[in-house]
């Protein structure tokens, strides 16, 4: 339930080359702005090839958190 734990876990999975697109999609919808920012950064590898990820990323344009909007830009 702790956002810091989720954040550490997603970056660890990325470092171990075990990250999956479903985990990134979940991060983009997370209640924590830090997780959404991480999701944006980690989604870049799938942006060119996956329309669902592009749609999820673009849905964050109106995010209430400035850091999320900045990362999206």
Short mmCIF file of N, CA, C and O in Angstrom, two decimals:
data_model
loop_
_atom_site.label_atom_id
_atom_site.label_comp_id
_atom_site.label_asym_id
_atom_site.label_seq_id
_atom_site.Cartn_x
_atom_site.Cartn_y
_atom_site.Cartn_z
N UNK A 1 0.80 -1.23 0.00
CA UNK A 1 0.00 0.00 0.00
C UNK A 1 0.85 1.29 0.00
O UNK A 1 0.35 2.34 -0.33
N UNK A 2 2.11 1.18 0.36
CA UNK A 2 2.98 2.36 0.42
C UNK A 2 3.50 2.68 -0.97
O UNK A 2 4.08 1.84 -1.66
N UNK A 3 3.31 3.91 -1.40
CA UNK A 3 3.72 4.34 -2.74
C UNK A 3 5.23 4.21 -2.93
O UNK A 3 5.69 3.88 -4.03
N UNK A 4 5.98 4.45 -1.88
CA UNK A 4 7.44 4.32 -2.01
C UNK A 4 7.85 2.90 -2.33
O UNK A 4 8.77 2.67 -3.11
N UNK A 5 7.16 1.94 -1.75
CA UNK A 5 7.45 0.54 -2.02
C UNK A 5 7.13 0.20 -3.47
O UNK A 5 7.91 -0.48 -4.15
N UNK A 6 5.99 0.69 -3.97
CA UNK A 6 5.63 0.45 -5.36
C UNK A 6 6.65 1.10 -6.30
O UNK A 6 7.03 0.53 -7.33
N UNK A 7 7.10 2.29 -5.93
CA UNK A 7 8.07 3.01 -6.74
C UNK A 7 9.40 2.24 -6.81
O UNK A 7 9.97 2.06 -7.89
N UNK A 8 9.86 1.78 -5.68
CA UNK A 8 11.10 0.99 -5.65
C UNK A 8 10.94 -0.29 -6.46
O UNK A 8 11.85 -0.70 -7.18
N UNK A 9 9.78 -0.91 -6.33
CA UNK A 9 9.55 -2.19 -7.03
C UNK A 9 9.56 -2.01 -8.54
O UNK A 9 10.17 -2.81 -9.26
N UNK A 10 8.91 -0.96 -9.04
CA UNK A 10 8.85 -0.79 -10.50
C UNK A 10 10.23 -0.47 -11.08
O UNK A 10 10.60 -0.96 -12.15
N UNK A 11 11.01 0.34 -10.35
CA UNK A 11 12.36 0.64 -10.85
C UNK A 11 13.28 -0.57 -10.73
O UNK A 11 14.18 -0.77 -11.55
N UNK A 12 13.08 -1.39 -9.71
CA UNK A 12 13.86 -2.62 -9.58
C UNK A 12 13.55 -3.57 -10.72
O UNK A 12 14.45 -4.16 -11.33
N UNK A 13 12.27 -3.73 -11.04
CA UNK A 13 11.89 -4.57 -12.18
C UNK A 13 12.52 -4.06 -13.47
O UNK A 13 12.99 -4.85 -14.30
N UNK A 14 12.53 -2.75 -13.64
CA UNK A 14 13.16 -2.18 -14.83
C UNK A 14 14.65 -2.50 -14.85
O UNK A 14 15.18 -2.91 -15.88
N UNK A 15 15.30 -2.36 -13.73
CA UNK A 15 16.73 -2.63 -13.65
C UNK A 15 17.07 -4.09 -13.90
O UNK A 15 18.13 -4.42 -14.42
N UNK A 16 16.16 -4.98 -13.55
CA UNK A 16 16.37 -6.41 -13.76
C UNK A 16 15.87 -6.86 -15.13
O UNK A 16 15.86 -8.05 -15.43
N UNK A 17 15.43 -5.91 -15.94
CA UNK A 17 14.88 -6.17 -17.27
C UNK A 17 13.68 -7.10 -17.20
O UNK A 17 13.48 -7.96 -18.05
N UNK A 18 12.87 -6.91 -16.15
CA UNK A 18 11.68 -7.74 -15.96
C UNK A 18 10.39 -6.95 -16.00
O UNK A 18 9.33 -7.46 -15.63
N UNK A 19 10.48 -5.71 -16.45
CA UNK A 19 9.30 -4.84 -16.46
C UNK A 19 8.40 -5.20 -17.63
O UNK A 19 8.87 -5.40 -18.75
N UNK A 20 7.10 -5.26 -17.36
CA UNK A 20 6.12 -5.55 -18.39
C UNK A 20 5.22 -4.34 -18.62
O UNK A 20 5.04 -3.51 -17.74
N UNK A 21 4.65 -4.29 -19.80
CA UNK A 21 3.81 -3.16 -20.17
C UNK A 21 2.60 -3.03 -19.25
O UNK A 21 2.16 -1.93 -18.96
N UNK A 22 2.06 -4.13 -18.76
CA UNK A 22 0.91 -4.07 -17.86
C UNK A 22 1.25 -3.35 -16.55
O UNK A 22 0.41 -2.65 -15.99
N UNK A 23 2.47 -3.53 -16.09
CA UNK A 23 2.90 -2.86 -14.86
C UNK A 23 3.03 -1.36 -15.09
O UNK A 23 2.69 -0.56 -14.21
N UNK A 24 3.51 -0.98 -16.25
CA UNK A 24 3.62 0.44 -16.58
C UNK A 24 2.24 1.05 -16.73
O UNK A 24 1.98 2.16 -16.26
N UNK A 25 1.32 0.32 -17.35
CA UNK A 25 -0.05 0.81 -17.48
C UNK A 25 -0.68 1.05 -16.12
O UNK A 25 -1.37 2.05 -15.91
N UNK A 26 -0.42 0.15 -15.19
CA UNK A 26 -0.93 0.31 -13.83
C UNK A 26 -0.30 1.53 -13.15
O UNK A 26 -0.97 2.27 -12.44
N UNK A 27 0.99 1.75 -13.39
CA UNK A 27 1.67 2.90 -12.80
C UNK A 27 1.09 4.21 -13.31
O UNK A 27 0.99 5.19 -12.56
N UNK A 28 0.69 4.24 -14.57
CA UNK A 28 0.11 5.46 -15.15
C UNK A 28 -1.23 5.82 -14.51
O UNK A 28 -1.66 6.96 -14.58
N UNK A 29 -1.88 4.85 -13.88
CA UNK A 29 -3.19 5.08 -13.24
C UNK A 29 -3.09 5.10 -11.72
O UNK A 29 -4.10 5.18 -11.03
N UNK A 30 -1.89 5.04 -11.19
CA UNK A 30 -1.69 4.96 -9.74
C UNK A 30 -2.14 6.24 -9.05
O UNK A 30 -2.12 7.32 -9.64
N UNK A 31 -2.52 6.11 -7.80
CA UNK A 31 -2.95 7.29 -7.03
C UNK A 31 -1.78 8.20 -6.65
O UNK A 31 -1.97 9.38 -6.39
N UNK A 32 -0.58 7.66 -6.67
CA UNK A 32 0.62 8.44 -6.31
C UNK A 32 1.16 9.18 -7.54
O UNK A 32 1.44 8.56 -8.57
N UNK A 33 1.35 10.49 -7.43
CA UNK A 33 1.94 11.22 -8.55
C UNK A 33 3.35 10.74 -8.90
O UNK A 33 3.73 10.73 -10.07
N UNK A 34 4.11 10.31 -7.90
CA UNK A 34 5.46 9.80 -8.16
C UNK A 34 5.41 8.53 -9.02
O UNK A 34 6.25 8.33 -9.90
N UNK A 35 4.42 7.69 -8.78
CA UNK A 35 4.26 6.49 -9.60
C UNK A 35 3.83 6.85 -11.02
O UNK A 35 4.29 6.23 -11.99
N UNK A 36 2.97 7.84 -11.16
CA UNK A 36 2.55 8.26 -12.50
C UNK A 36 3.73 8.83 -13.28
O UNK A 36 3.89 8.57 -14.46
N UNK A 37 4.58 9.60 -12.60
CA UNK A 37 5.78 10.14 -13.24
C UNK A 37 6.70 8.98 -13.68
O UNK A 37 7.20 8.97 -14.80
N UNK A 38 6.90 8.02 -12.81
CA UNK A 38 7.73 6.86 -13.16
C UNK A 38 7.10 6.10 -14.33
O UNK A 38 7.81 5.67 -15.25
N UNK A 39 5.79 5.96 -14.31
CA UNK A 39 5.11 5.30 -15.40
C UNK A 39 5.33 6.01 -16.73
O UNK A 39 5.53 5.36 -17.76
N UNK A 40 5.30 7.32 -16.69
CA UNK A 40 5.56 8.09 -17.91
C UNK A 40 6.97 7.85 -18.42
O UNK A 40 7.19 7.63 -19.62
N UNK A 41 7.93 7.89 -17.52
CA UNK A 41 9.32 7.68 -17.94
C UNK A 41 9.53 6.27 -18.49
O UNK A 41 10.20 6.08 -19.49
N UNK A 42 8.92 5.30 -17.83
CA UNK A 42 9.10 3.92 -18.25
C UNK A 42 8.29 3.54 -19.47
O UNK A 42 8.58 2.54 -20.14
N UNK A 43 7.28 4.31 -19.79
CA UNK A 43 6.42 3.99 -20.95
C UNK A 43 7.07 4.34 -22.28
O UNK A 43 6.62 3.88 -23.33
N UNK A 44 8.13 5.12 -22.26
CA UNK A 44 8.71 5.63 -23.50
C UNK A 44 9.10 4.53 -24.47
O UNK A 44 8.97 4.70 -25.68
N UNK A 45 9.53 3.39 -23.98
CA UNK A 45 9.96 2.31 -24.89
C UNK A 45 8.81 1.70 -25.68
O UNK A 45 9.04 1.05 -26.69
N UNK A 46 7.56 1.89 -25.21
CA UNK A 46 6.41 1.31 -25.90
C UNK A 46 5.57 2.34 -26.64
O UNK A 46 4.60 1.98 -27.31
N UNK A 47 5.91 3.59 -26.56
CA UNK A 47 5.08 4.64 -27.17
C UNK A 47 4.93 4.48 -28.68
O UNK A 47 3.85 4.70 -29.21
N UNK A 48 5.98 4.12 -29.36
CA UNK A 48 5.92 4.01 -30.82
C UNK A 48 5.14 2.79 -31.29
O UNK A 48 4.57 2.81 -32.38
N UNK A 49 5.07 1.77 -30.47
CA UNK A 49 4.50 0.50 -30.94
C UNK A 49 3.17 0.13 -30.30
O UNK A 49 2.57 -0.86 -30.71
N UNK A 50 2.69 0.88 -29.32
CA UNK A 50 1.48 0.46 -28.61
C UNK A 50 0.51 1.63 -28.43
O UNK A 50 0.80 2.57 -27.68
N UNK A 51 -0.63 1.53 -29.09
CA UNK A 51 -1.62 2.60 -29.02
C UNK A 51 -2.25 2.74 -27.63
O UNK A 51 -2.58 3.84 -27.20
N UNK A 52 -2.39 1.63 -26.91
CA UNK A 52 -3.00 1.68 -25.57
C UNK A 52 -2.12 2.49 -24.61
O UNK A 52 -2.63 3.27 -23.81
N UNK A 53 -0.81 2.29 -24.70
CA UNK A 53 0.11 3.06 -23.85
C UNK A 53 0.05 4.54 -24.24
O UNK A 53 0.03 5.41 -23.37
N UNK A 54 0.05 4.83 -25.53
CA UNK A 54 -0.04 6.23 -25.97
C UNK A 54 -1.30 6.89 -25.44
O UNK A 54 -1.26 8.02 -24.95
N UNK A 55 -2.42 6.19 -25.49
CA UNK A 55 -3.68 6.73 -24.99
C UNK A 55 -3.60 6.98 -23.49
O UNK A 55 -4.04 8.03 -23.00
N UNK A 56 -3.03 6.03 -22.75
CA UNK A 56 -2.89 6.18 -21.30
C UNK A 56 -1.99 7.35 -20.95
O UNK A 56 -2.27 8.11 -20.02
N UNK A 57 -0.92 7.52 -21.72
CA UNK A 57 0.01 8.63 -21.49
C UNK A 57 -0.68 9.96 -21.77
O UNK A 57 -0.61 10.90 -20.96
N UNK A 58 -1.36 10.05 -22.88
CA UNK A 58 -2.02 11.31 -23.24
C UNK A 58 -3.17 11.66 -22.30
O UNK A 58 -3.51 12.84 -22.15
N UNK A 59 -3.73 10.66 -21.63
CA UNK A 59 -4.82 10.95 -20.69
C UNK A 59 -4.32 11.71 -19.46
O UNK A 59 -5.11 12.28 -18.71
N UNK A 60 -2.99 11.75 -19.27
CA UNK A 60 -2.43 12.46 -18.13
C UNK A 60 -2.19 13.94 -18.40
O UNK A 60 -1.67 14.65 -17.54
N UNK A 61 -2.58 14.42 -19.58
CA UNK A 61 -2.39 15.84 -19.89
C UNK A 61 -3.12 16.75 -18.91
O UNK A 61 -2.68 17.86 -18.65
N UNK A 62 -4.22 16.29 -18.38
CA UNK A 62 -5.00 17.09 -17.44
C UNK A 62 -4.80 16.67 -15.99
O UNK A 62 -5.63 16.95 -15.13
N UNK A 63 -3.71 15.98 -15.71
CA UNK A 63 -3.42 15.53 -14.35
C UNK A 63 -3.37 16.73 -13.41
O UNK A 63 -2.90 17.80 -13.79
N UNK A 64 -3.82 16.55 -12.20
CA UNK A 64 -3.83 17.65 -11.23
C UNK A 64 -2.44 17.96 -10.68
O UNK A 64 -2.23 19.03 -10.13
N UNK A 65 -1.51 17.04 -10.84
CA UNK A 65 -0.18 17.23 -10.29
C UNK A 65 0.76 17.84 -11.34
O UNK A 65 0.91 17.30 -12.43
N UNK A 66 1.42 18.92 -10.96
CA UNK A 66 2.30 19.63 -11.88
C UNK A 66 3.49 18.78 -12.32
O UNK A 66 3.91 18.83 -13.47
N UNK A 67 4.04 17.96 -11.43
CA UNK A 67 5.19 17.13 -11.77
C UNK A 67 4.83 16.11 -12.84
O UNK A 67 5.64 15.81 -13.72
N UNK A 68 3.62 15.57 -12.79
CA UNK A 68 3.17 14.62 -13.80
C UNK A 68 3.05 15.33 -15.15
O UNK A 68 3.53 14.83 -16.17
N UNK A 69 2.44 16.49 -15.17
CA UNK A 69 2.29 17.26 -16.43
C UNK A 69 3.65 17.66 -16.98
O UNK A 69 3.88 17.62 -18.19
N UNK A 70 4.58 18.01 -16.13
CA UNK A 70 5.92 18.38 -16.57
C UNK A 70 6.63 17.19 -17.20
O UNK A 70 7.25 17.32 -18.25
N UNK A 71 6.53 16.03 -16.59
CA UNK A 71 7.15 14.84 -17.15
C UNK A 71 6.51 14.48 -18.48
O UNK A 71 7.21 14.09 -19.43
N UNK A 72 5.23 14.67 -18.60
CA UNK A 72 4.54 14.38 -19.86
C UNK A 72 5.03 15.30 -20.96
O UNK A 72 5.23 14.88 -22.11
N UNK A 73 5.26 16.55 -20.62
CA UNK A 73 5.74 17.52 -21.63
C UNK A 73 7.12 17.14 -22.11
O UNK A 73 7.44 17.25 -23.26
#
